[in-house]
Tab-separated table of C-alpha atoms in Angstrom:
chain	number	residue	atom	x	y	z
A	1	UNK	CA	82.291	73.505	88.966
A	2	UNK	CA	79.025	72.908	90.761
A	3	UNK	CA	75.807	72.496	88.790
A	4	UNK	CA	72.840	74.835	88.584
A	5	UNK	CA	69.153	74.249	89.328
A	6	UNK	CA	66.506	75.595	86.947
A	7	UNK	CA	62.831	75.631	87.945
A	8	UNK	CA	61.042	75.380	84.618
A	9	UNK	CA	57.375	76.324	84.271
A	10	UNK	CA	55.794	74.073	81.648
A	11	UNK	CA	52.435	75.853	81.500
A	12	UNK	CA	48.952	74.493	82.209
A	13	UNK	CA	48.843	71.421	79.954
A	14	UNK	CA	48.986	72.098	76.223
A	15	UNK	CA	52.599	71.434	75.104
A	16	UNK	CA	52.238	74.354	72.653
A	17	UNK	CA	52.014	76.680	75.650
A	18	UNK	CA	55.656	75.930	76.447
A	19	UNK	CA	57.958	78.900	75.884
A	20	UNK	CA	61.022	78.764	73.665
A	21	UNK	CA	63.099	79.457	76.778
A	22	UNK	CA	61.615	76.483	78.665
A	23	UNK	CA	62.434	74.179	75.750
A	24	UNK	CA	65.980	75.543	75.338
A	25	UNK	CA	66.602	75.250	79.073
A	26	UNK	CA	65.456	71.611	79.152
A	27	UNK	CA	67.726	70.911	76.183
A	28	UNK	CA	70.808	72.261	77.917
A	29	UNK	CA	70.159	70.461	81.214
A	30	UNK	CA	71.991	67.246	82.077
A	31	UNK	CA	69.167	65.891	84.207
A	32	UNK	CA	65.412	66.551	84.232
A	33	UNK	CA	63.795	66.394	87.682
A	34	UNK	CA	60.256	65.049	87.345
A	35	UNK	CA	57.787	65.582	90.197
A	36	UNK	CA	55.246	62.849	90.890
A	37	UNK	CA	52.245	62.839	93.194
A	38	UNK	CA	51.010	60.255	95.718
A	39	UNK	CA	49.270	58.235	93.035
A	40	UNK	CA	52.264	58.388	90.695
A	41	UNK	CA	50.703	60.984	88.382
A	42	UNK	CA	53.366	62.980	86.537
A	43	UNK	CA	51.423	65.847	84.972
A	44	UNK	CA	54.385	68.104	84.131
A	45	UNK	CA	56.243	65.133	82.617
A	46	UNK	CA	53.433	64.371	80.172
A	47	UNK	CA	53.572	67.942	78.851
A	48	UNK	CA	57.283	67.913	77.988
A	49	UNK	CA	57.655	64.236	77.089
A	50	UNK	CA	58.836	64.820	73.513
A	51	UNK	CA	61.637	67.146	74.650
A	52	UNK	CA	63.160	64.987	77.395
A	53	UNK	CA	62.919	61.468	75.978
A	54	UNK	CA	66.673	61.068	75.692
A	55	UNK	CA	67.547	62.871	78.914
A	56	UNK	CA	68.664	61.472	82.249
A	57	UNK	CA	65.707	61.800	84.628
A	58	UNK	CA	65.224	61.764	88.367
A	59	UNK	CA	61.777	61.217	89.858
A	60	UNK	CA	60.884	63.512	92.750
A	61	UNK	CA	57.967	62.112	94.752
A	62	UNK	CA	55.937	64.704	96.633
A	63	UNK	CA	53.308	63.479	99.000
A	64	UNK	CA	50.263	65.546	99.852
A	65	UNK	CA	50.424	64.317	103.454
A	66	UNK	CA	48.296	66.245	105.921
A	67	UNK	CA	51.156	66.018	108.384
A	68	UNK	CA	53.310	69.115	107.841
A	69	UNK	CA	56.509	67.598	109.251
A	70	UNK	CA	56.226	64.633	106.920
A	71	UNK	CA	55.725	66.964	103.923
A	72	UNK	CA	58.805	68.963	104.918
A	73	UNK	CA	60.772	65.738	105.411
A	74	UNK	CA	59.864	64.556	101.884
A	75	UNK	CA	60.963	67.885	100.415
A	76	UNK	CA	64.315	67.673	102.185
A	77	UNK	CA	64.878	64.201	100.749
A	78	UNK	CA	64.135	65.516	97.235
A	79	UNK	CA	66.378	68.570	97.755
A	80	UNK	CA	69.240	66.378	98.999
A	81	UNK	CA	69.053	64.062	96.008
A	82	UNK	CA	69.255	67.115	93.712
A	83	UNK	CA	72.139	68.607	95.701
A	84	UNK	CA	74.061	65.385	95.177
A	85	UNK	CA	73.699	65.858	91.403
A	86	UNK	CA	74.668	69.554	91.653
A	87	UNK	CA	77.815	68.492	93.533
A	88	UNK	CA	78.656	66.256	90.564
A	89	UNK	CA	78.486	69.399	88.398
A	90	UNK	CA	75.206	68.487	86.753
A	91	UNK	CA	72.720	71.062	85.497
A	92	UNK	CA	69.188	70.159	86.590
A	93	UNK	CA	65.889	71.257	85.044
A	94	UNK	CA	63.045	70.765	87.509
A	95	UNK	CA	59.796	70.827	85.534
A	96	UNK	CA	56.682	72.182	87.209
A	97	UNK	CA	53.075	72.723	86.095
A	98	UNK	CA	52.064	76.309	85.292
A	99	UNK	CA	54.519	78.909	86.567
A	100	UNK	CA	57.045	78.138	89.326
A	101	UNK	CA	56.236	81.304	91.309
A	102	UNK	CA	52.516	80.508	91.680
A	103	UNK	CA	51.776	77.864	94.368
A	104	UNK	CA	54.373	75.399	93.160
A	105	UNK	CA	55.844	72.773	95.458
A	106	UNK	CA	59.037	73.294	93.485
A	107	UNK	CA	59.756	76.596	95.272
A	108	UNK	CA	60.328	74.794	98.580
A	109	UNK	CA	63.097	72.799	96.908
A	110	UNK	CA	64.400	75.935	95.192
A	111	UNK	CA	64.764	77.737	98.514
A	112	UNK	CA	66.536	74.845	100.232
A	113	UNK	CA	68.999	74.503	97.344
A	114	UNK	CA	69.566	78.273	97.088
A	115	UNK	CA	70.145	78.641	100.832
A	116	UNK	CA	72.895	76.037	100.579
A	117	UNK	CA	74.702	78.316	98.126
A	118	UNK	CA	73.896	76.715	94.774
A	119	UNK	CA	73.027	78.714	91.680
A	120	UNK	CA	69.285	78.767	90.858
A	121	UNK	CA	67.089	80.275	88.156
A	122	UNK	CA	63.350	80.395	87.510
A	123	UNK	CA	62.037	79.982	83.962
A	124	UNK	CA	58.517	81.452	83.741
A	125	UNK	CA	55.556	79.408	82.499
A	126	UNK	CA	51.962	80.267	81.591
A	127	UNK	CA	50.002	80.193	84.885
A	128	UNK	CA	46.831	78.103	84.809
A	129	UNK	CA	44.620	81.067	85.672
A	130	UNK	CA	45.517	83.148	82.615
A	131	UNK	CA	44.920	80.076	80.436
A	132	UNK	CA	41.570	79.682	82.205
A	133	UNK	CA	40.573	83.240	81.289
A	134	UNK	CA	41.669	82.551	77.689
A	135	UNK	CA	39.538	79.375	77.598
A	136	UNK	CA	36.567	81.450	78.787
A	137	UNK	CA	37.448	84.202	76.247
A	138	UNK	CA	37.323	86.853	78.996
A	139	UNK	CA	39.742	89.284	80.653
A	140	UNK	CA	40.873	88.842	84.252
A	141	UNK	CA	41.308	92.550	84.945
A	142	UNK	CA	40.845	95.792	83.038
A	143	UNK	CA	41.506	99.461	83.781
A	144	UNK	CA	41.248	100.132	87.539
A	145	UNK	CA	40.019	96.622	88.457
A	146	UNK	CA	41.899	94.603	91.068
A	147	UNK	CA	42.486	90.851	90.794
A	148	UNK	CA	42.727	88.586	93.820
A	149	UNK	CA	44.221	85.105	93.667
A	150	UNK	CA	42.820	83.161	96.594
A	151	UNK	CA	43.527	79.521	97.430
A	152	UNK	CA	40.395	77.864	98.808
A	153	UNK	CA	42.535	76.025	101.325
A	154	UNK	CA	41.143	77.283	104.643
A	155	UNK	CA	38.273	79.175	106.323
A	156	UNK	CA	40.176	82.471	106.488
A	157	UNK	CA	40.725	82.476	102.729
A	158	UNK	CA	37.133	81.454	102.005
A	159	UNK	CA	36.053	84.520	104.031
A	160	UNK	CA	38.330	86.656	101.851
A	161	UNK	CA	36.360	85.597	98.784
A	162	UNK	CA	33.383	87.402	100.295
A	163	UNK	CA	35.144	90.281	102.007
A	164	UNK	CA	37.519	91.552	99.332
A	165	UNK	CA	36.104	93.558	96.433
A	166	UNK	CA	37.366	92.929	92.910
A	167	UNK	CA	37.750	90.112	90.408
A	168	UNK	CA	38.792	86.766	91.820
A	169	UNK	CA	40.648	83.635	90.875
A	170	UNK	CA	40.066	80.748	93.266
A	171	UNK	CA	42.498	77.860	93.079
A	172	UNK	CA	43.210	74.719	95.112
A	173	UNK	CA	39.655	74.458	96.459
A	174	UNK	CA	39.917	70.656	96.676
A	175	UNK	CA	37.829	69.329	99.538
A	176	UNK	CA	36.537	72.842	100.324
A	177	UNK	CA	34.902	73.157	96.892
A	178	UNK	CA	31.325	73.169	98.229
A	179	UNK	CA	32.101	75.824	100.835
A	180	UNK	CA	33.759	77.955	98.146
A	181	UNK	CA	30.738	77.604	95.855
A	182	UNK	CA	28.309	78.401	98.696
A	183	UNK	CA	30.298	81.566	99.441
A	184	UNK	CA	30.235	82.607	95.795
A	185	UNK	CA	26.493	82.007	95.671
A	186	UNK	CA	25.911	84.773	98.206
A	187	UNK	CA	27.665	87.299	95.984
A	188	UNK	CA	26.625	88.947	92.777
A	189	UNK	CA	29.424	87.562	90.606
A	190	UNK	CA	29.748	86.108	87.151
A	191	UNK	CA	31.349	82.746	87.980
A	192	UNK	CA	32.898	80.117	85.719
A	193	UNK	CA	35.133	77.101	86.321
A	194	UNK	CA	37.597	75.336	84.068
A	195	UNK	CA	38.937	71.873	84.918
A	196	UNK	CA	42.259	70.662	83.463
A	197	UNK	CA	42.514	73.794	81.331
A	198	UNK	CA	44.200	73.245	77.918
A	199	UNK	CA	44.602	69.515	78.701
A	200	UNK	CA	42.864	66.890	76.591
A	201	UNK	CA	40.148	66.428	79.225
A	202	UNK	CA	39.442	70.184	79.570
A	203	UNK	CA	35.964	70.920	80.914
A	204	UNK	CA	34.391	74.385	80.990
A	205	UNK	CA	31.317	75.140	83.091
A	206	UNK	CA	29.781	78.615	83.126
A	207	UNK	CA	27.378	79.879	85.777
A	208	UNK	CA	27.228	78.870	89.449
A	209	UNK	CA	24.030	76.815	89.123
A	210	UNK	CA	25.655	74.659	86.442
A	211	UNK	CA	28.891	74.327	88.406
A	212	UNK	CA	27.037	73.107	91.493
A	213	UNK	CA	25.444	70.312	89.503
A	214	UNK	CA	28.774	68.885	88.287
A	215	UNK	CA	30.974	66.157	89.737
A	216	UNK	CA	34.043	67.069	91.822
A	217	UNK	CA	36.596	68.734	89.548
A	218	UNK	CA	40.374	68.321	89.484
A	219	UNK	CA	43.008	70.893	88.557
A	220	UNK	CA	40.170	73.383	88.513
A	221	UNK	CA	40.339	77.173	88.522
A	222	UNK	CA	37.313	79.333	89.341
A	223	UNK	CA	37.049	82.872	87.985
A	224	UNK	CA	34.546	85.266	89.535
A	225	UNK	CA	34.051	88.730	88.063
A	226	UNK	CA	32.157	91.615	89.638
B	1	UNK	CA	33.943	83.039	55.048
B	2	UNK	CA	34.645	85.786	57.556
B	3	UNK	CA	38.046	86.038	59.234
B	4	UNK	CA	38.960	85.435	62.855
B	5	UNK	CA	40.669	87.676	65.414
B	6	UNK	CA	43.402	86.259	67.662
B	7	UNK	CA	44.675	88.230	70.651
B	8	UNK	CA	48.231	87.009	71.043
B	9	UNK	CA	50.161	87.528	74.272
B	10	UNK	CA	53.839	88.013	73.427
B	11	UNK	CA	55.132	87.966	77.009
B	12	UNK	CA	57.043	90.640	78.920
B	13	UNK	CA	59.919	91.385	76.536
B	14	UNK	CA	62.388	88.534	75.986
B	15	UNK	CA	61.458	86.926	72.615
B	16	UNK	CA	62.387	83.528	74.114
B	17	UNK	CA	59.402	83.902	76.451
B	18	UNK	CA	57.076	83.544	73.465
B	19	UNK	CA	55.108	80.291	73.474
B	20	UNK	CA	55.106	77.840	70.573
B	21	UNK	CA	51.392	78.543	70.211
B	22	UNK	CA	51.925	82.311	69.895
B	23	UNK	CA	54.515	81.760	67.159
B	24	UNK	CA	52.344	79.237	65.288
B	25	UNK	CA	49.336	81.539	65.521
B	26	UNK	CA	51.278	84.508	64.114
B	27	UNK	CA	52.496	82.276	61.286
B	28	UNK	CA	48.993	81.277	60.261
B	29	UNK	CA	47.580	84.814	60.388
B	30	UNK	CA	47.120	86.874	57.202
B	31	UNK	CA	47.618	90.192	58.984
B	32	UNK	CA	49.425	91.166	62.187
B	33	UNK	CA	47.815	94.038	64.111
B	34	UNK	CA	50.527	96.085	65.823
B	35	UNK	CA	49.562	98.421	68.673
B	36	UNK	CA	51.483	101.677	69.006
B	37	UNK	CA	51.441	104.262	71.790
B	38	UNK	CA	51.218	108.068	71.686
B	39	UNK	CA	54.940	108.436	71.080
B	40	UNK	CA	54.956	105.735	68.396
B	41	UNK	CA	56.555	103.102	70.639
B	42	UNK	CA	55.701	99.572	69.463
B	43	UNK	CA	56.863	97.368	72.329
B	44	UNK	CA	55.016	94.178	71.341
B	45	UNK	CA	56.231	94.570	67.745
B	46	UNK	CA	59.890	94.623	68.780
B	47	UNK	CA	59.451	91.295	70.596
B	48	UNK	CA	58.057	89.371	67.615
B	49	UNK	CA	59.903	91.184	64.817
B	50	UNK	CA	61.681	88.113	63.457
B	51	UNK	CA	58.409	86.184	63.097
B	52	UNK	CA	56.351	88.803	61.279
B	53	UNK	CA	58.861	90.415	58.921
B	54	UNK	CA	57.139	89.112	55.804
B	55	UNK	CA	53.566	89.573	57.043
B	56	UNK	CA	51.014	92.199	56.126
B	57	UNK	CA	50.757	94.554	59.091
B	58	UNK	CA	48.255	97.101	60.326
B	59	UNK	CA	49.260	99.709	62.895
B	60	UNK	CA	46.732	100.276	65.680
B	61	UNK	CA	47.365	103.584	67.439
B	62	UNK	CA	46.113	103.750	71.015
B	63	UNK	CA	46.257	107.050	72.744
B	64	UNK	CA	46.530	107.305	76.511
B	65	UNK	CA	44.238	110.351	76.461
B	66	UNK	CA	42.874	111.386	79.832
B	67	UNK	CA	39.524	111.997	78.162
B	68	UNK	CA	37.589	108.734	78.379
B	69	UNK	CA	35.328	109.435	75.397
B	70	UNK	CA	38.339	110.111	73.200
B	71	UNK	CA	39.963	106.841	74.309
B	72	UNK	CA	36.783	104.916	73.502
B	73	UNK	CA	36.553	106.690	70.141
B	74	UNK	CA	40.116	105.642	69.251
B	75	UNK	CA	39.341	102.028	70.161
B	76	UNK	CA	36.249	102.038	67.958
B	77	UNK	CA	38.305	103.298	65.025
B	78	UNK	CA	40.853	100.479	65.567
B	79	UNK	CA	38.071	97.874	65.935
B	80	UNK	CA	36.393	99.068	62.734
B	81	UNK	CA	39.596	98.868	60.710
B	82	UNK	CA	40.038	95.259	61.923
B	83	UNK	CA	36.409	94.409	61.183
B	84	UNK	CA	36.951	95.556	57.610
B	85	UNK	CA	39.769	93.003	57.271
B	86	UNK	CA	37.669	90.278	58.919
B	87	UNK	CA	34.919	91.002	56.376
B	88	UNK	CA	37.492	90.355	53.643
B	89	UNK	CA	38.028	86.906	55.211
B	90	UNK	CA	41.408	87.747	56.697
B	91	UNK	CA	42.742	86.130	59.866
B	92	UNK	CA	44.228	88.759	62.190
B	93	UNK	CA	46.787	88.267	64.958
B	94	UNK	CA	46.714	91.220	67.361
B	95	UNK	CA	49.957	91.163	69.341
B	96	UNK	CA	49.919	92.450	72.902
B	97	UNK	CA	52.536	92.752	75.666
B	98	UNK	CA	52.351	90.162	78.467
B	99	UNK	CA	49.065	88.252	78.579
B	100	UNK	CA	45.903	89.557	76.860
B	101	UNK	CA	43.687	88.926	79.907
B	102	UNK	CA	45.779	91.107	82.279
B	103	UNK	CA	45.194	94.873	81.816
B	104	UNK	CA	45.555	94.844	78.055
B	105	UNK	CA	44.027	97.515	75.866
B	106	UNK	CA	43.528	94.718	73.348
B	107	UNK	CA	40.568	93.317	75.309
B	108	UNK	CA	38.476	96.406	74.529
B	109	UNK	CA	38.938	95.681	70.832
B	110	UNK	CA	38.306	91.967	71.414
B	111	UNK	CA	34.953	92.671	73.053
B	112	UNK	CA	33.789	95.070	70.336
B	113	UNK	CA	34.702	92.566	67.591
B	114	UNK	CA	33.173	89.631	69.477
B	115	UNK	CA	29.920	91.482	70.145
B	116	UNK	CA	29.573	92.079	66.423
B	117	UNK	CA	29.532	88.315	65.909
B	118	UNK	CA	33.060	87.612	64.727
B	119	UNK	CA	35.098	84.643	65.887
B	120	UNK	CA	37.757	85.494	68.509
B	121	UNK	CA	40.407	83.595	70.438
B	122	UNK	CA	42.915	84.516	73.151
B	123	UNK	CA	46.441	83.071	73.032
B	124	UNK	CA	47.999	83.250	76.504
B	125	UNK	CA	51.321	84.970	77.144
B	126	UNK	CA	53.670	85.173	80.137
B	127	UNK	CA	52.323	88.011	82.333
B	128	UNK	CA	54.927	90.584	83.367
B	129	UNK	CA	54.396	89.937	87.074
B	130	UNK	CA	55.385	86.260	86.978
B	131	UNK	CA	58.494	87.228	84.975
B	132	UNK	CA	59.185	89.861	87.643
B	133	UNK	CA	59.068	87.227	90.391
B	134	UNK	CA	61.403	85.034	88.298
B	135	UNK	CA	63.848	87.948	87.868
B	136	UNK	CA	63.823	88.388	91.657
B	137	UNK	CA	64.197	84.597	92.113
B	138	UNK	CA	61.234	84.541	94.530
B	139	UNK	CA	57.745	83.006	94.636
B	140	UNK	CA	54.605	85.136	94.370
B	141	UNK	CA	52.454	82.864	96.539
B	142	UNK	CA	52.915	79.626	98.447
B	143	UNK	CA	50.610	77.340	100.419
B	144	UNK	CA	47.719	79.320	101.946
B	145	UNK	CA	49.033	82.748	100.871
B	146	UNK	CA	46.809	85.064	98.820
B	147	UNK	CA	48.099	87.244	95.990
B	148	UNK	CA	46.570	90.595	95.117
B	149	UNK	CA	47.155	92.311	91.788
B	150	UNK	CA	46.482	96.004	92.311
B	151	UNK	CA	46.835	98.745	89.707
B	152	UNK	CA	48.164	101.932	91.322
B	153	UNK	CA	45.798	103.959	89.172
B	154	UNK	CA	43.638	105.693	91.789
B	155	UNK	CA	43.262	106.520	95.496
B	156	UNK	CA	40.851	103.670	96.188
B	157	UNK	CA	43.334	101.104	94.895
B	158	UNK	CA	46.241	102.694	96.747
B	159	UNK	CA	44.184	102.277	99.953
B	160	UNK	CA	43.750	98.594	99.084
B	161	UNK	CA	47.522	98.144	99.152
B	162	UNK	CA	47.360	98.968	102.867
B	163	UNK	CA	44.039	97.403	103.748
B	164	UNK	CA	44.240	93.973	102.150
B	165	UNK	CA	46.417	91.301	103.760
B	166	UNK	CA	48.563	89.064	101.580
B	167	UNK	CA	51.273	89.287	98.957
B	168	UNK	CA	50.911	92.065	96.431
B	169	UNK	CA	51.755	92.921	92.869
B	170	UNK	CA	51.376	96.612	92.047
B	171	UNK	CA	51.254	97.552	88.395
B	172	UNK	CA	50.541	100.678	86.386
B	173	UNK	CA	51.595	103.058	89.184
B	174	UNK	CA	52.711	105.706	86.654
B	175	UNK	CA	52.232	109.172	88.043
B	176	UNK	CA	51.047	107.743	91.399
B	177	UNK	CA	54.384	106.009	92.006
B	178	UNK	CA	55.374	108.200	94.975
B	179	UNK	CA	51.999	107.707	96.670
B	180	UNK	CA	52.277	103.946	96.148
B	181	UNK	CA	55.797	103.893	97.621
B	182	UNK	CA	54.732	106.031	100.601
B	183	UNK	CA	51.887	103.600	101.281
B	184	UNK	CA	54.238	100.622	101.113
B	185	UNK	CA	56.653	102.368	103.494
B	186	UNK	CA	54.042	102.283	106.257
B	187	UNK	CA	53.769	98.502	106.007
B	188	UNK	CA	56.122	95.776	107.052
B	189	UNK	CA	56.687	94.296	103.596
B	190	UNK	CA	59.625	93.012	101.627
B	191	UNK	CA	59.389	95.220	98.532
B	192	UNK	CA	61.203	95.033	95.189
B	193	UNK	CA	60.645	96.614	91.793
B	194	UNK	CA	61.616	95.499	88.316
B	195	UNK	CA	61.537	97.904	85.365
B	196	UNK	CA	61.245	96.571	81.803
B	197	UNK	CA	61.508	92.993	83.064
B	198	UNK	CA	63.317	90.609	80.648
B	199	UNK	CA	63.895	93.488	78.212
B	200	UNK	CA	67.425	94.628	77.353
B	201	UNK	CA	67.149	97.603	79.705
B	202	UNK	CA	65.874	95.538	82.664
B	203	UNK	CA	66.541	97.168	86.025
B	204	UNK	CA	66.035	95.435	89.377
B	205	UNK	CA	65.885	97.381	92.639
B	206	UNK	CA	65.419	95.599	95.967
B	207	UNK	CA	64.293	97.303	99.170
B	208	UNK	CA	62.050	100.342	99.524
B	209	UNK	CA	64.814	102.745	100.516
B	210	UNK	CA	66.728	101.926	97.332
B	211	UNK	CA	63.595	102.168	95.187
B	212	UNK	CA	62.775	105.635	96.517
B	213	UNK	CA	66.183	106.895	95.470
B	214	UNK	CA	65.771	105.859	91.822
B	215	UNK	CA	64.517	107.809	88.827
B	216	UNK	CA	60.915	107.348	87.606
B	217	UNK	CA	60.569	103.807	86.237
B	218	UNK	CA	58.682	102.637	83.162
B	219	UNK	CA	56.965	99.298	82.591
B	220	UNK	CA	57.614	98.639	86.256
B	221	UNK	CA	56.103	95.985	88.498
B	222	UNK	CA	56.347	96.163	92.282
B	223	UNK	CA	56.174	92.998	94.375
B	224	UNK	CA	55.502	93.263	98.105
B	225	UNK	CA	55.590	90.163	100.291
B	226	UNK	CA	54.390	89.892	103.859
């Protein structure tokens, strides 16, 4: 019997935002796959620490290399190390921040493993943007309103912020943050930003003028409402 | 001491998709507010039944009246009955399907209560559309992709399905379902629909041709990927 790969969404940061299903799935897994970033940060791991202490773990380093081939190469290495465990009949729970279906690096691994014929399943998690709206005590969309999730990753998307009508969530702005904020400034929107939402270091800033005065923000989600 | 109102997202249907925080919040509430629809269906209630059996409950009837004034009137009646409990110092947990910030009727009540000066808090839940992507074992957005949540409630929004580039989630199509499907047919998208996602009666249909052959679908979410 070959093993199965679960992609487990662990929510935005607060361990209490884990679902019962995520916890039960981790408990039944033989191995927990723990993603780590360039600088060794293991954000998802810190959220589920108390549930996986006694579990076999495998670290999965993802680099945020600009070079696309190198990124793909790293993912293949991770996928192959998981496939080896699946061949041994092990059930793997790959933990990932937020929800696996929303901009997670995990899905690249999921697709590789699935294409090779292994059994896969996604366990939903609370996406960071709904937690952001909760932190701001506002809705994301009501009635006939549309909601647009836009990554601030390139010029084309930054144009979309301006050109598409409706409420907006802007994620992954990173080094384009100033361009994103300048674009929002030209529009008549009610803008707020939450950094590290539901984590210990959570920071909420309301109003564009206040946002522009702050330091660069990490794990930040911007919500703009018409 | 006046009470506090919690809007608690109970996820899409599977009770295991409740978060620890949702369960803990229900446990600490004095009263659980249970929304019911025209035909007396209490979908959120059925999800959390085992956690609220011994709790005081208040039924909150929402009618889906076409008449906007009547809808607003109903909401005011619900809000006032909750305010009465808050005045008595009671903590209320208002349960709502999915996440409170995504198209929930609850938010109308939340705003009325908040504007009157009472303490409010939103407890995030798994939105139906991320559970839908999980049921289909696909991502909603990756890398530079944008994701557009569009309610199929009127002509303007149905036009947006065609005119906005990116991945799409179409909710609340209801009586416009055929128009929505006809619009999707003209586009080169990979379309699937899930009805009552994660509920016992879940039904998954992949491919537009197969969707068009099915009966009208309730609590259905369409995902279209470019």
